[in-house]
Amino acid sequence: MFSQVYSGPTRSKGDRLGADRERQMATIKDVAARVGVSVATVSNALNGKPNVGSAVRRKVLRAAKDLGYRPHRAAQAMRKGRTRAIGLVLPDLTNPFFPQLAQTVENKARKLGLLVCLIDSQDSPEGEADGLTLLAQHGVDGIIWCPVGPRIPRPIHTFGRPVVLIDRPRPGFAVVHSNNLMGGQLLAQYALRHGHTRVGLLSGPRSVESAQQRRNGFVTAHPQQIEIAWEVRVGFDGILPPEACAALLERRGATLVVAGNDLIAINALRWLTQHDVRVPEDVSIVGFDDISWARIVSPRLTTVAQPLVAIGTRAVELLEERLCGAVIASRATVFDVTLVERESVKSI
Amino acid sequence: MFSQVYSGPTRSKGDRLGADRERQMATIKDVAARVGVSVATVSNALNGKPNVGSAVRRKVLRAAKDLGYRPHRAAQAMRKGRTRAIGLVLPDLTNPFFPQLAQTVENKARKLGLLVCLIDSQDSPEGEADGLTLLAQHGVDGIIWCPVGPRIPRPIHTFGRPVVLIDRPRPGFAVVHSNNLMGGQLLAQYALRHGHTRVGLLSGPRSVESAQQRRNGFVTAHPQQIEIAWEVRVGFDGILPPEACAALLERRGATLVVAGNDLIAINALRWLTQHDVRVPEDVSIVGFDDISWARIVSPRLTTVAQPLVAIGTRAVELLEERLCGAVIASRATVFDVTLVERESVKSI
DNA sequence: CATGTGGAGAAAAACGTTTAACTGAGCGCG
DNA sequence: CGCGCTCAGTTAAACGTTTTTCTCCACATG
């Protein structure tokens, strides 16, 4: 009798109709009360500790399930110092390179029971610093990070948490990225195969290592067979400086334009089209990244595809390893790239 | 000697060099110790409670700043039941409609000190449910949500937390979205202004309310002046069913194709181009959404722009209001849309 | 002087976990 | 028998806050 009255308030949480949950989630205490055992035992049972009998363990598991018990992550975080949340710090989601990455990272992380906390710094170092501080405050366990600046700021707030960089290596940090050198080489082979022996370069910024690699891969692959007619440096946002526009119009004998990434290639494409230069009839173009836009411009862009899914997945795996205590040396994981042939290149 | 050894571990946290932080962040205890006051007083001072003298308050604030103290959010969460984190649940980041939304939401949220936890359900109801469970487990304070299914699943895990929907109204939930009806009307006026009196419709799915509104806005704006030559329903992913392809080729007198969104419009555009129908010379096309792709296809797409930034910002504001206890009735916030005139429409 | 009154701060409890330390019971063994 | 050991479980401390309750003291008022 009395026990019924007493148990009332507790019971009403999860018992009615099974899946019904009023507002508060069931706590470990509720489970303990229902089984008639101490909270410690419940915790031990739930965490697979050896010091709990199999009968009790079964009962606990059962009760937890019945009550729809979920551990209170904030409480766990307090005790263990782990939140099972990770930060994903990106420079700009509206750059079509990143959404698929974000999607992959989130999905892979969720499979591992990790929550992804997003920071979009809008390409601003201050925003990035703010975001990192916020992440640190929430105690995320680790960070997947595509840093905006060429250098990791000095007193950076990783707070001793593991970091995996994406796409942009920085000394002392683990990184996963594509084989940009190989990409450049693939493009060079491809150019040669289609008879292009004189090309113009719209290389990415000198400060971005991947841009440098792409360029060098291309330039050094067949140096005696491919001649660089001209080269202009362009930011990875694809905005063409006047010299680039001029070079595109003059061309100086180049039959192929090799762009540092798809954004650059697409802007070049548009500039050319606007000035009545036909692609690929008058000049061919190749890009790099295979962003979604490459498929919808016309002509569709021949480009080098990065294995975004593999990169995102691997970054999460790498981070998770480190979360679990593996103190692996900060190495780079490099993925092969593939050439995607479309219609922006004509054979000569 | 011994006292040095003893005090080592504690002091080394925040005292050396002031801003130096070894690995643990400074705690409220450190601040209290430095000022020589109790932790309660520090907490009170930091939270602006009235029962602390102005001299002490100043000293506390100063010390907190010196130590780079940040409240431990997990600990706060335990006590207050608030995490200052929100969930952002989206169906598919690779759909170009969402990245800007996500960016806006994150930035606005960060300004309010809220951390954004991302879920990308990849258009799967199960993924969505998983994500919501994960969010609930982490105790996010509220959720901004663009639901994938036509209906909010029954035993859905919002756990009594406030929810603000985006773009897709569901009974009983607050929502912020664009005035799709108005968008349809704008398009009708625009069509008429350019002499299109016979049009084909590639409407969005009947099950999506916004699609319905867009269509109805268009159809009912000038019913006696615009004739609907044909109508085919297409999913918002833009994949054209055979009837749609057939209709595009035949056209049956339609001089303008009105698509349910940009994805549909762009696919139609490509289909037409592949079949040697020129746009806009042979037929005009308009879309809806003004996704980034609309700017890079050729011809660039005339479309209706949704104020994505306003929508994202407002959603966060609305949610924050609710977090702060305002129990406002679940209303819809509707934003005006604007017509963006580009080159996919020709006057007749 | 005795008695409130209010202000400023301290002490302690609480949030939901995990974990270290402890307690008995049962058992084998010298 | 009594010693130690293992098993299965309990108690209690701890994590970093916030909040409630408590204490102390100065001061005003009768």
GROMACS .gro file of N, CA, C and O in nm, chain A residues 170-224:
model
  220
  170ARG      N    1   4.932   2.143  -4.076
  170ARG     CA    2   5.005   2.244  -3.999
  170ARG      C    3   5.105   2.168  -3.915
  170ARG      O    4   5.072   2.061  -3.862
  171PRO      N    5   5.224   2.223  -3.898
  171PRO     CA    6   5.327   2.149  -3.826
  171PRO      C    7   5.280   2.109  -3.686
  171PRO      O    8   5.220   2.189  -3.615
  172GLY      N    9   5.303   1.984  -3.651
  172GLY     CA   10   5.270   1.937  -3.517
  172GLY      C   11   5.129   1.884  -3.502
  172GLY      O   12   5.090   1.842  -3.395
  173PHE      N   13   5.049   1.886  -3.609
  173PHE     CA   14   4.912   1.837  -3.599
  173PHE      C   15   4.888   1.720  -3.693
  173PHE      O   16   4.946   1.714  -3.802
  174ALA      N   17   4.801   1.631  -3.649
  174ALA     CA   18   4.759   1.524  -3.738
  174ALA      C   19   4.670   1.583  -3.846
  174ALA      O   20   4.597   1.680  -3.822
  175VAL      N   21   4.675   1.527  -3.963
  175VAL     CA   22   4.595   1.582  -4.072
  175VAL      C   23   4.553   1.470  -4.166
  175VAL      O   24   4.624   1.369  -4.179
  176VAL      N   25   4.437   1.484  -4.225
  176VAL     CA   26   4.399   1.394  -4.332
  176VAL      C   27   4.359   1.478  -4.453
  176VAL      O   28   4.283   1.573  -4.441
  177HIS      N   29   4.416   1.445  -4.564
  177HIS     CA   30   4.391   1.524  -4.685
  177HIS      C   31   4.413   1.440  -4.809
  177HIS      O   32   4.450   1.322  -4.802
  178SER      N   33   4.393   1.501  -4.925
  178SER     CA   34   4.409   1.430  -5.051
  178SER      C   35   4.552   1.440  -5.100
  178SER      O   36   4.627   1.529  -5.060
  179ASN      N   37   4.584   1.353  -5.190
  179ASN     CA   38   4.714   1.357  -5.253
  179ASN      C   39   4.711   1.460  -5.365
  179ASN      O   40   4.686   1.429  -5.481
  180ASN      N   41   4.737   1.582  -5.327
  180ASN     CA   42   4.726   1.691  -5.424
  180ASN      C   43   4.834   1.683  -5.531
  180ASN      O   44   4.810   1.717  -5.647
  181LEU      N   45   4.949   1.635  -5.491
  181LEU     CA   46   5.058   1.619  -5.588
  181LEU      C   47   5.014   1.523  -5.698
  181LEU      O   48   5.025   1.551  -5.817
  182MET      N   49   4.959   1.410  -5.654
  182MET     CA   50   4.910   1.311  -5.749
  182MET      C   51   4.803   1.371  -5.840
  182MET      O   52   4.801   1.345  -5.961
  183GLY      N   53   4.717   1.453  -5.782
  183GLY     CA   54   4.614   1.518  -5.861
  183GLY      C   55   4.674   1.600  -5.973
  183GLY      O   56   4.632   1.593  -6.089
  184GLY      N   57   4.775   1.677  -5.938
  184GLY     CA   58   4.841   1.758  -6.040
  184GLY      C   59   4.902   1.670  -6.148
  184GLY      O   60   4.891   1.699  -6.268
  185GLN      N   61   4.961   1.559  -6.106
  185GLN     CA   62   5.022   1.469  -6.204
  185GLN      C   63   4.918   1.408  -6.296
  185GLN      O   64   4.937   1.400  -6.417
  186LEU      N   65   4.806   1.366  -6.237
  186LEU     CA   66   4.698   1.310  -6.319
  186LEU      C   67   4.656   1.409  -6.425
  186LEU      O   68   4.634   1.374  -6.542
  187LEU      N   69   4.643   1.534  -6.383
  187LEU     CA   70   4.601   1.637  -6.477
  187LEU      C   71   4.704   1.654  -6.589
  187LEU      O   72   4.667   1.673  -6.706
  188ALA      N   73   4.830   1.647  -6.554
  188ALA     CA   74   4.934   1.663  -6.655
  188ALA      C   75   4.927   1.550  -6.758
  188ALA      O   76   4.929   1.574  -6.879
  189GLN      N   77   4.915   1.426  -6.706
  189GLN     CA   78   4.901   1.312  -6.798
  189GLN      C   79   4.782   1.332  -6.890
  189GLN      O   80   4.789   1.310  -7.011
  190TYR      N   81   4.673   1.373  -6.827
  190TYR     CA   82   4.548   1.390  -6.901
  190TYR      C   83   4.564   1.497  -7.009
  190TYR      O   84   4.521   1.479  -7.124
  191ALA      N   85   4.628   1.606  -6.971
  191ALA     CA   86   4.650   1.715  -7.066
  191ALA      C   87   4.729   1.663  -7.186
  191ALA      O   88   4.692   1.687  -7.302
  192LEU      N   89   4.833   1.589  -7.156
  192LEU     CA   90   4.921   1.537  -7.260
  192LEU      C   91   4.844   1.442  -7.352
  192LEU      O   92   4.854   1.449  -7.474
  193ARG      N   93   4.766   1.356  -7.289
  193ARG     CA   94   4.690   1.257  -7.365
  193ARG      C   95   4.597   1.327  -7.466
  193ARG      O   96   4.566   1.273  -7.571
  194HIS      N   97   4.552   1.445  -7.428
  194HIS     CA   98   4.461   1.516  -7.518
  194HIS      C   99   4.534   1.620  -7.601
  194HIS      O  100   4.470   1.710  -7.659
  195GLY      N  101   4.664   1.610  -7.603
  195GLY     CA  102   4.741   1.693  -7.695
  195GLY      C  103   4.767   1.835  -7.651
  195GLY      O  104   4.806   1.920  -7.732
  196HIS      N  105   4.745   1.865  -7.524
  196HIS     CA  106   4.772   2.002  -7.479
  196HIS      C  107   4.917   2.011  -7.432
  196HIS      O  108   4.958   1.947  -7.336
  197THR      N  109   4.995   2.091  -7.501
  197THR     CA  110   5.137   2.102  -7.467
  197THR      C  111   5.171   2.244  -7.421
  197THR      O  112   5.285   2.270  -7.382
  198ARG      N  113   5.075   2.332  -7.427
  198ARG     CA  114   5.100   2.469  -7.383
  198ARG      C  115   4.980   2.511  -7.299
  198ARG      O  116   4.867   2.517  -7.348
  199VAL      N  117   5.005   2.538  -7.172
  199VAL     CA  118   4.893   2.562  -7.081
  199VAL      C  119   4.913   2.691  -7.002
  199VAL      O  120   5.025   2.739  -6.984
  200GLY      N  121   4.800   2.745  -6.955
  200GLY     CA  122   4.802   2.858  -6.862
  200GLY      C  123   4.762   2.808  -6.723
  200GLY      O  124   4.680   2.717  -6.710
  201LEU      N  125   4.821   2.866  -6.622
  201LEU     CA  126   4.794   2.822  -6.484
  201LEU      C  127   4.722   2.930  -6.405
  201LEU      O  128   4.770   3.044  -6.396
  202LEU      N  129   4.607   2.894  -6.351
  202LEU     CA  130   4.543   2.982  -6.251
  202LEU      C  131   4.561   2.914  -6.116
  202LEU      O  132   4.468   2.856  -6.060
  203SER      N  133   4.683   2.919  -6.067
  203SER     CA  134   4.715   2.845  -5.945
  203SER      C  135   4.649   2.907  -5.824
  203SER      O  136   4.620   3.026  -5.820
  204GLY      N  137   4.630   2.823  -5.723
  204GLY     CA  138   4.579   2.873  -5.596
  204GLY      C  139   4.686   2.951  -5.523
  204GLY      O  140   4.799   2.963  -5.572
  205PRO      N  141   4.651   3.005  -5.410
  205PRO     CA  142   4.744   3.093  -5.337
  205PRO      C  143   4.870   3.018  -5.291
  205PRO      O  144   4.863   2.902  -5.253
  206ARG      N  145   4.979   3.088  -5.297
  206ARG     CA  146   5.107   3.032  -5.259
  206ARG      C  147   5.107   2.989  -5.112
  206ARG      O  148   5.175   2.896  -5.073
  207SER      N  149   5.023   3.057  -5.033
  207SER     CA  150   5.025   3.029  -4.889
  207SER      C  151   4.952   2.900  -4.852
  207SER      O  152   4.968   2.849  -4.742
  208VAL      N  153   4.874   2.849  -4.944
  208VAL     CA  154   4.800   2.725  -4.914
  208VAL      C  155   4.877   2.607  -4.970
  208VAL      O  156   4.898   2.595  -5.090
  209GLU      N  157   4.915   2.519  -4.881
  209GLU     CA  158   5.003   2.411  -4.921
  209GLU      C  159   4.942   2.321  -5.028
  209GLU      O  160   5.009   2.281  -5.123
  210SER      N  161   4.813   2.294  -5.014
  210SER     CA  162   4.752   2.204  -5.112
  210SER      C  163   4.758   2.266  -5.252
  210SER      O  164   4.778   2.196  -5.351
  211ALA      N  165   4.740   2.395  -5.258
  211ALA     CA  166   4.748   2.464  -5.387
  211ALA      C  167   4.887   2.445  -5.448
  211ALA      O  168   4.902   2.415  -5.567
  212GLN      N  169   4.984   2.460  -5.362
  212GLN     CA  170   5.121   2.446  -5.406
  212GLN      C  171   5.148   2.305  -5.461
  212GLN      O  172   5.211   2.287  -5.565
  213GLN      N  173   5.098   2.207  -5.389
  213GLN     CA  174   5.116   2.068  -5.430
  213GLN      C  175   5.051   2.040  -5.565
  213GLN      O  176   5.109   1.975  -5.651
  214ARG      N  177   4.930   2.089  -5.579
  214ARG     CA  178   4.860   2.065  -5.706
  214ARG      C  179   4.941   2.122  -5.822
  214ARG      O  180   4.963   2.058  -5.924
  215ARG      N  181   4.983   2.243  -5.800
  215ARG     CA  182   5.061   2.311  -5.903
  215ARG      C  183   5.189   2.234  -5.933
  215ARG      O  184   5.219   2.204  -6.049
  216ASN      N  185   5.261   2.201  -5.828
  216ASN     CA  186   5.389   2.135  -5.849
  216ASN      C  187   5.370   1.999  -5.914
  216ASN      O  188   5.450   1.959  -5.999
  217GLY      N  189   5.267   1.928  -5.872
  217GLY     CA  190   5.240   1.800  -5.935
  217GLY      C  191   5.223   1.815  -6.084
  217GLY      O  192   5.279   1.738  -6.164
  218PHE      N  193   5.151   1.915  -6.123
  218PHE     CA  194   5.127   1.937  -6.265
  218PHE      C  195   5.255   1.979  -6.337
  218PHE      O  196   5.291   1.924  -6.441
  219VAL      N  197   5.322   2.074  -6.278
  219VAL     CA  198   5.437   2.133  -6.347
  219VAL      C  199   5.552   2.035  -6.361
  219VAL      O  200   5.621   2.033  -6.463
  220THR      N  201   5.572   1.953  -6.259
  220THR     CA  202   5.690   1.866  -6.261
  220THR      C  203   5.666   1.730  -6.325
  220THR      O  204   5.759   1.653  -6.341
  221ALA      N  205   5.541   1.700  -6.360
  221ALA     CA  206   5.511   1.567  -6.412
  221ALA      C  207   5.578   1.543  -6.548
  221ALA      O  208   5.643   1.441  -6.569
  222HIS      N  209   5.558   1.636  -6.638
  222HIS     CA  210   5.617   1.620  -6.772
  222HIS      C  211   5.678   1.753  -6.816
  222HIS      O  212   5.632   1.814  -6.912
  223PRO      N  213   5.779   1.794  -6.746
  223PRO     CA  214   5.830   1.931  -6.767
  223PRO      C  215   5.878   1.957  -6.909
  223PRO      O  216   5.865   2.069  -6.958
  224GLN      N  217   5.930   1.856  -6.976
  224GLN     CA  218   5.982   1.884  -7.109
  224GLN      C  219   5.875   1.877  -7.216
  224GLN      O  220   5.894   1.921  -7.328
   0.00000   0.00000   0.00000
